[in-house]
Tab-separated table of C-alpha atoms in Angstrom:
chain	number	residue	atom	x	y	z
A	32	ASP	CA	-0.352	-0.186	-0.410
A	33	ILE	CA	1.857	3.009	-1.731
A	34	GLY	CA	1.231	6.312	-0.001
A	35	CYS	CA	-0.287	3.950	3.508
A	36	ASN	CA	-1.537	7.843	5.790
A	37	GLU	CA	-2.252	5.744	8.641
A	38	GLY	CA	-3.403	2.743	7.412
A	39	PHE	CA	-6.321	2.184	6.484
A	40	PHE	CA	-6.597	0.532	3.126
A	41	SER	CA	-3.861	-1.604	4.773
A	42	PHE	CA	-5.714	-2.608	7.224
A	43	GLU	CA	-9.162	-3.343	5.232
A	44	ALA	CA	-6.874	-5.646	3.647
A	45	ALA	CA	-5.374	-7.218	6.351
A	46	LYS	CA	-8.869	-7.902	7.010
A	47	LEU	CA	-9.371	-9.412	4.579
A	48	GLY	CA	-6.503	-11.783	5.249
A	49	ALA	CA	-3.687	-10.043	3.186
A	50	LYS	CA	-0.258	-10.114	3.553
A	51	VAL	CA	0.399	-5.880	3.538
A	52	ILE	CA	3.145	-3.671	3.249
A	53	GLY	CA	2.420	0.095	4.395
A	54	ILE	CA	4.083	2.458	3.293
A	55	ASP	CA	4.466	6.594	3.535
A	56	ALA	CA	7.722	8.558	3.256
A	57	ASP	CA	5.480	10.449	6.540
A	58	GLU	CA	7.493	9.003	9.636
A	59	LEU	CA	4.963	9.917	11.999
A	60	ARG	CA	1.859	8.161	9.557
A	61	ILE	CA	3.278	5.438	9.584
A	62	GLU	CA	4.266	5.728	14.041
A	63	LYS	CA	0.408	5.763	13.939
A	64	ALA	CA	-0.228	3.145	11.905
A	65	LEU	CA	1.795	0.966	13.800
A	66	PHE	CA	0.511	1.413	17.026
A	67	ILE	CA	-3.108	1.149	15.239
A	68	LYS	CA	-1.317	-2.270	13.592
A	69	GLU	CA	-0.293	-3.433	17.661
A	70	THR	CA	-3.574	-1.518	19.205
A	71	LEU	CA	-6.249	-3.295	16.928
A	72	PHE	CA	-4.215	-5.624	14.710
A	73	ALA	CA	-2.036	-7.537	16.638
A	74	ASP	CA	-2.666	-10.541	14.838
A	75	ALA	CA	-2.276	-9.954	11.151
A	76	GLN	CA	0.007	-9.871	8.395
A	77	LEU	CA	0.702	-6.504	8.314
A	78	ASP	CA	4.059	-4.113	8.666
A	79	PHE	CA	4.865	-0.595	8.208
A	80	LEU	CA	7.934	0.673	6.326
A	81	THR	CA	9.484	4.411	6.007
A	82	ALA	CA	10.170	4.956	2.212
A	83	ASP	CA	9.963	6.528	-1.028
A	84	VAL	CA	9.499	4.755	-3.771
A	85	PHE	CA	11.877	7.540	-5.666
A	86	SER	CA	15.162	6.103	-3.498
A	87	ASP	CA	18.074	3.695	-4.616
A	88	ASP	CA	17.116	1.259	-2.124
A	89	PHE	CA	13.459	0.616	-2.566
A	90	PHE	CA	12.967	-2.154	-4.298
A	91	GLU	CA	15.579	-3.435	-2.163
A	92	LEU	CA	13.197	-3.285	0.847
A	93	VAL	CA	9.922	-3.917	-0.557
A	94	GLY	CA	11.099	-6.742	-2.811
A	95	GLU	CA	8.415	-8.415	-4.697
A	96	VAL	CA	4.695	-8.776	-4.796
A	97	ASP	CA	1.550	-9.380	-6.047
A	98	TYR	CA	-0.843	-6.280	-5.644
A	99	ILE	CA	-0.336	-2.833	-5.405
A	100	PHE	CA	-2.472	-0.114	-3.460
A	101	CYS	CA	-1.890	3.452	-4.003
A	102	PHE	CA	-4.284	5.746	-3.707
A	103	GLY	CA	-3.443	8.145	-1.342
A	104	VAL	CA	0.030	9.111	-2.969
A	105	VAL	CA	-1.176	9.343	-7.157
A	106	HIS	CA	-2.201	12.708	-6.480
A	107	ARG	CA	1.167	14.042	-5.369
A	108	VAL	CA	3.597	13.155	-7.516
A	109	ASN	CA	4.888	15.864	-9.898
A	110	ASN	CA	4.982	12.576	-12.071
A	111	PRO	CA	2.049	10.033	-11.407
A	112	ILE	CA	3.134	7.842	-15.014
A	113	GLY	CA	6.531	7.802	-13.859
A	114	LEU	CA	5.567	6.584	-11.095
A	115	ILE	CA	2.838	3.484	-12.164
A	116	ASP	CA	6.021	2.621	-13.901
A	117	ARG	CA	8.423	2.571	-11.960
A	118	LEU	CA	5.874	0.630	-9.177
A	119	THR	CA	5.165	-2.115	-12.011
A	120	ASP	CA	8.578	-3.277	-11.071
A	121	LEU	CA	7.620	-4.651	-8.287
A	122	THR	CA	5.469	-7.437	-9.501
């Protein structure tokens, strides 16, 4: 879940049984998401990372995934098509 903010879509996917990685560049949002996870979703296969999708080590941090959500970020970047193109390398 790229640009996960406090994890709303990450938590919804985890409720359905998905193994989820929520990623946001804002460390405070990730701290909030981790608090919610610890409080309400302790047993979920759910992790949160502070990362920049344009960083050189992004692919090493995340690895390969089956699906990508980017509901909270596409409208916030200068080049949304470039972002989507970059993210396709994860699948």
